[in-house]
Amino acid sequence: QGQQPSHGPSRDELRALEDFVSDICESYLEHGGQYESFSMCLRLLLRHDFPPKVISDILTKLHPILNLLTIKEDRESMHSSLMQSVSGGLPSLDASRRDPSSVLDAFAAALKKRDRELSREDYIYLLAITVLSRNLASSSQRCECGLEAMKKRLAGISSAVIYDVFQVSKLLLESAAGTKENLIRATLDTCLNSSSYLFLQDVDEQNKWAWNKSLEDTVWIDAVTFLRKNECRKSK
């Protein structure tokens, strides 16, 4: 029998791609992301169909200046960019593949404490919220182990960011089809709407999401219960 065709890049091809990504990240750091086309190139490499290590390396190497990947664009352009960057909606409904844990870890790390906080309108913030919300919604349907991994992944992220993740997950679970379109719309409707920001909610709502060591388990259990109630309500 003849040799089976390869369904992915060879080891040498992967190494060459990783070397290219390392070089382009160094150049981006050196020149401060002053060229929009440079930013667009790196955003392209963050799409779901690139190897997980490439995505993780970019997010790690550019962590101090991830905000520079944001360019001037309207909501329609941002919607299009995010649609091309994620692999799907709810895997249970559209049969899309789940994101690798290394990619989820890298996006969570991108949202953690940094010299310059990402704003809710920044491209990486929107992409990270989209990817993490999708995984949280999917895990809430599937298994406790996925939820436990997600809880650890979100440790150290601010309450306001976690609130956004849960709000997008809730909207995705409430949607009829759970498609990628539903997911992206949920992210943009949440994050580009200043009135949905946690610290503009009433005091009781803010206190409910207070994320510190002593309340971590309670907040998490209540939040996951809230998600599952919405899922049950939708399925009735």
Coordinates of C-alpha atoms in Angstrom, one line a residue:
Q1 CA 0.0 0.0 0.0
G2 CA 1.1 3.6 -0.7
Q3 CA 2.0 6.0 2.0
Q4 CA -0.9 7.7 3.7
P5 CA -1.1 11.5 3.0
S6 CA -0.2 13.8 5.8
H7 CA -3.1 15.7 7.4
G8 CA -0.9 18.4 9.1
P9 CA 2.4 20.2 9.0
S10 CA 5.5 18.2 9.4
R11 CA 7.8 18.7 12.4
D12 CA 10.2 20.7 10.3
E13 CA 7.4 22.9 9.0
L14 CA 6.1 23.5 12.5
R15 CA 9.6 24.4 13.7
A16 CA 10.0 26.9 10.8
L17 CA 6.6 28.4 11.6
E18 CA 7.5 28.8 15.3
D19 CA 10.9 30.4 14.3
F20 CA 9.0 32.8 12.1
V21 CA 6.6 33.7 14.9
S22 CA 9.4 34.3 17.3
D23 CA 11.2 36.6 14.8
I24 CA 8.0 38.6 14.0
C25 CA 7.2 39.0 17.7
E26 CA 10.7 40.3 18.4
S27 CA 10.3 42.8 15.6
Y28 CA 6.9 43.8 16.8
L29 CA 8.2 44.4 20.3
E30 CA 11.1 46.5 19.0
H31 CA 9.0 48.7 16.7
G32 CA 6.1 49.0 19.1
G33 CA 3.4 47.9 16.8
Q34 CA 3.5 51.2 14.9
Y35 CA 2.3 49.6 11.6
E36 CA -1.3 48.5 11.3
S37 CA -0.4 45.8 8.7
F38 CA 2.0 44.3 11.2
S39 CA -0.8 44.1 13.8
M40 CA -3.1 42.5 11.3
C41 CA -0.5 39.9 10.4
L42 CA -0.2 38.9 14.1
R43 CA -4.0 38.8 14.5
L44 CA -4.1 36.4 11.5
L45 CA -1.7 34.1 13.3
L46 CA -4.0 34.0 16.4
R47 CA -6.8 32.3 14.4
H48 CA -7.9 28.9 15.6
D49 CA -6.6 27.0 12.7
F50 CA -3.0 27.8 13.5
P51 CA -1.1 25.4 15.8
P52 CA -1.8 25.9 19.6
K53 CA 1.9 26.6 20.3
V54 CA 1.9 29.5 17.8
I55 CA -1.1 31.1 19.4
S56 CA 0.3 30.6 22.9
D57 CA 3.7 31.9 22.0
I58 CA 2.3 35.1 20.5
L59 CA 0.1 35.8 23.5
T60 CA 3.1 35.1 25.9
K61 CA 5.7 37.1 24.0
L62 CA 3.5 40.1 23.4
H63 CA 1.9 40.1 26.8
P64 CA 3.2 43.6 27.7
I65 CA 1.8 45.2 24.5
L66 CA -1.2 43.1 23.5
N67 CA -3.3 46.3 23.5
L68 CA -1.4 47.3 20.3
L69 CA -3.1 44.6 18.3
T70 CA -6.2 46.8 18.5
I71 CA -6.7 48.9 15.4
K72 CA -9.3 51.4 14.4
E73 CA -12.3 49.5 13.1
D74 CA -16.1 49.5 13.4
R75 CA -18.2 46.8 15.0
E76 CA -18.8 45.1 11.7
S77 CA -15.1 44.7 11.0
M78 CA -14.5 43.5 14.5
H79 CA -17.3 41.0 14.2
S80 CA -15.8 39.7 10.9
S81 CA -12.3 39.4 12.5
L82 CA -13.6 37.5 15.5
M83 CA -15.8 35.2 13.4
Q84 CA -12.6 34.1 11.5
S85 CA -10.6 33.7 14.7
V86 CA -12.7 31.2 16.7
S87 CA -13.5 27.6 15.8
G88 CA -17.2 27.6 16.5
G89 CA -20.1 28.0 18.9
L90 CA -21.2 25.4 21.4
P91 CA -19.5 22.1 20.3
S92 CA -22.6 20.1 21.5
L93 CA -24.7 21.9 19.0
D94 CA -22.5 22.7 16.0
A95 CA -20.0 19.8 16.3
S96 CA -17.1 22.3 16.3
R97 CA -13.9 21.3 18.0
R98 CA -13.0 22.4 21.6
D99 CA -10.1 24.7 22.1
P100 CA -6.8 23.1 23.4
S101 CA -6.1 23.7 27.1
S102 CA -2.8 25.5 26.2
V103 CA -4.7 28.0 24.2
L104 CA -7.2 28.6 26.9
D105 CA -4.4 29.0 29.5
A106 CA -2.7 31.6 27.2
F107 CA -5.9 33.6 26.7
A108 CA -6.6 33.6 30.4
A109 CA -3.0 34.7 31.2
A110 CA -3.5 37.6 28.7
L111 CA -6.3 38.9 30.9
K112 CA -4.3 38.8 34.1
K113 CA -2.5 41.7 35.9
R114 CA -0.3 43.7 33.6
D115 CA 1.3 47.1 33.4
R116 CA -1.4 48.4 31.2
E117 CA -4.8 46.8 31.6
L118 CA -6.6 45.7 28.4
S119 CA -9.8 47.7 27.8
R120 CA -13.1 46.0 27.0
E121 CA -12.8 47.3 23.5
D122 CA -9.3 45.9 22.8
Y123 CA -9.1 43.2 20.2
I124 CA -7.3 40.7 22.5
Y125 CA -9.8 41.3 25.3
L126 CA -12.7 40.6 23.0
L127 CA -11.0 37.5 21.5
A128 CA -10.1 36.1 25.0
I129 CA -13.6 36.7 26.4
T130 CA -15.0 34.9 23.3
V131 CA -12.7 31.9 23.6
L132 CA -13.0 31.5 27.4
S133 CA -16.8 32.1 27.4
R134 CA -17.3 29.4 24.8
N135 CA -15.2 26.9 26.8
L136 CA -17.1 27.8 30.0
A137 CA -20.5 27.3 28.4
S138 CA -19.4 24.0 26.9
S139 CA -17.9 22.8 30.1
S140 CA -21.1 23.6 32.1
Q141 CA -22.9 21.2 29.8
R142 CA -20.4 18.4 29.8
C143 CA -18.3 17.7 32.9
E144 CA -17.2 18.8 36.3
C145 CA -13.5 18.3 35.4
G146 CA -13.8 21.0 32.6
L147 CA -15.4 23.4 35.1
E148 CA -12.7 22.8 37.7
A149 CA -10.0 23.5 35.1
M150 CA -11.8 26.6 34.1
K151 CA -12.0 27.8 37.7
K152 CA -8.2 27.4 38.1
R153 CA -7.6 29.1 34.8
L154 CA -9.6 32.2 35.8
A155 CA -7.9 32.5 39.2
G156 CA -6.1 35.9 39.5
I157 CA -8.4 37.5 36.9
S158 CA -10.4 40.5 38.1
S159 CA -14.0 40.2 39.1
A160 CA -15.1 42.5 36.2
V161 CA -13.5 40.3 33.6
I162 CA -14.9 37.1 35.1
Y163 CA -18.3 38.8 35.1
D164 CA -18.0 39.4 31.4
V165 CA -17.0 35.8 30.8
F166 CA -20.1 34.5 32.6
Q167 CA -22.4 37.0 30.9
V168 CA -21.3 36.0 27.5
S169 CA -21.5 32.3 28.4
K170 CA -25.1 32.9 29.7
L171 CA -26.1 34.6 26.4
L172 CA -24.6 31.7 24.4
L173 CA -26.4 29.1 26.4
E174 CA -29.7 31.0 26.1
S175 CA -29.4 31.2 22.3
A176 CA -31.5 28.8 20.3
A177 CA -28.7 27.4 18.1
G178 CA -25.5 28.1 20.0
T179 CA -23.7 29.1 16.8
K180 CA -20.5 31.0 16.4
E181 CA -22.6 34.0 15.2
N182 CA -24.5 33.8 18.6
L183 CA -21.2 33.7 20.4
I184 CA -19.6 36.7 18.7
R185 CA -22.8 38.7 19.0
A186 CA -22.9 37.9 22.7
T187 CA -19.3 39.1 23.2
L188 CA -19.8 42.4 21.3
D189 CA -23.2 43.1 23.0
T190 CA -21.6 42.6 26.4
C191 CA -18.2 44.1 26.1
L192 CA -19.0 47.1 23.8
N193 CA -21.9 48.1 26.1
S194 CA -20.6 50.2 28.9
S195 CA -23.8 49.7 30.9
S196 CA -23.0 46.0 31.3
Y197 CA -19.7 46.6 33.1
L198 CA -19.7 45.0 36.5
F199 CA -18.8 48.2 38.4
L200 CA -21.8 50.0 36.9
Q201 CA -24.2 47.5 38.4
D202 CA -25.8 48.0 41.8
V203 CA -23.9 47.3 44.9
D204 CA -25.6 43.9 45.6
E205 CA -24.6 42.7 42.1
Q206 CA -21.0 43.9 42.6
N207 CA -20.7 42.2 46.0
K208 CA -22.1 38.9 44.5
W209 CA -19.1 38.8 42.2
A210 CA -16.5 39.8 44.7
W211 CA -13.7 37.4 43.7
N212 CA -11.2 36.8 46.6
K213 CA -9.7 33.8 48.3
S214 CA -12.3 33.5 51.0
L215 CA -15.2 33.8 48.7
E216 CA -13.8 32.1 45.6
D217 CA -15.6 28.8 46.0
T218 CA -18.9 30.4 46.9
V219 CA -18.9 32.8 44.0
W220 CA -17.9 30.1 41.5
I221 CA -20.6 27.6 42.7
D222 CA -23.3 30.3 42.5
A223 CA -22.1 31.5 39.1
V224 CA -22.1 28.0 37.6
T225 CA -25.5 27.2 39.1
F226 CA -26.7 30.4 37.5
L227 CA -25.4 29.3 34.1
R228 CA -27.0 25.8 34.4
K229 CA -30.4 27.2 35.5
N230 CA -30.4 29.3 32.3
E231 CA -29.5 26.3 30.2
C232 CA -32.3 24.2 31.8
R233 CA -34.8 27.0 31.3
K234 CA -33.9 27.3 27.6
S235 CA -34.3 23.5 27.0
K236 CA -37.8 23.3 28.5

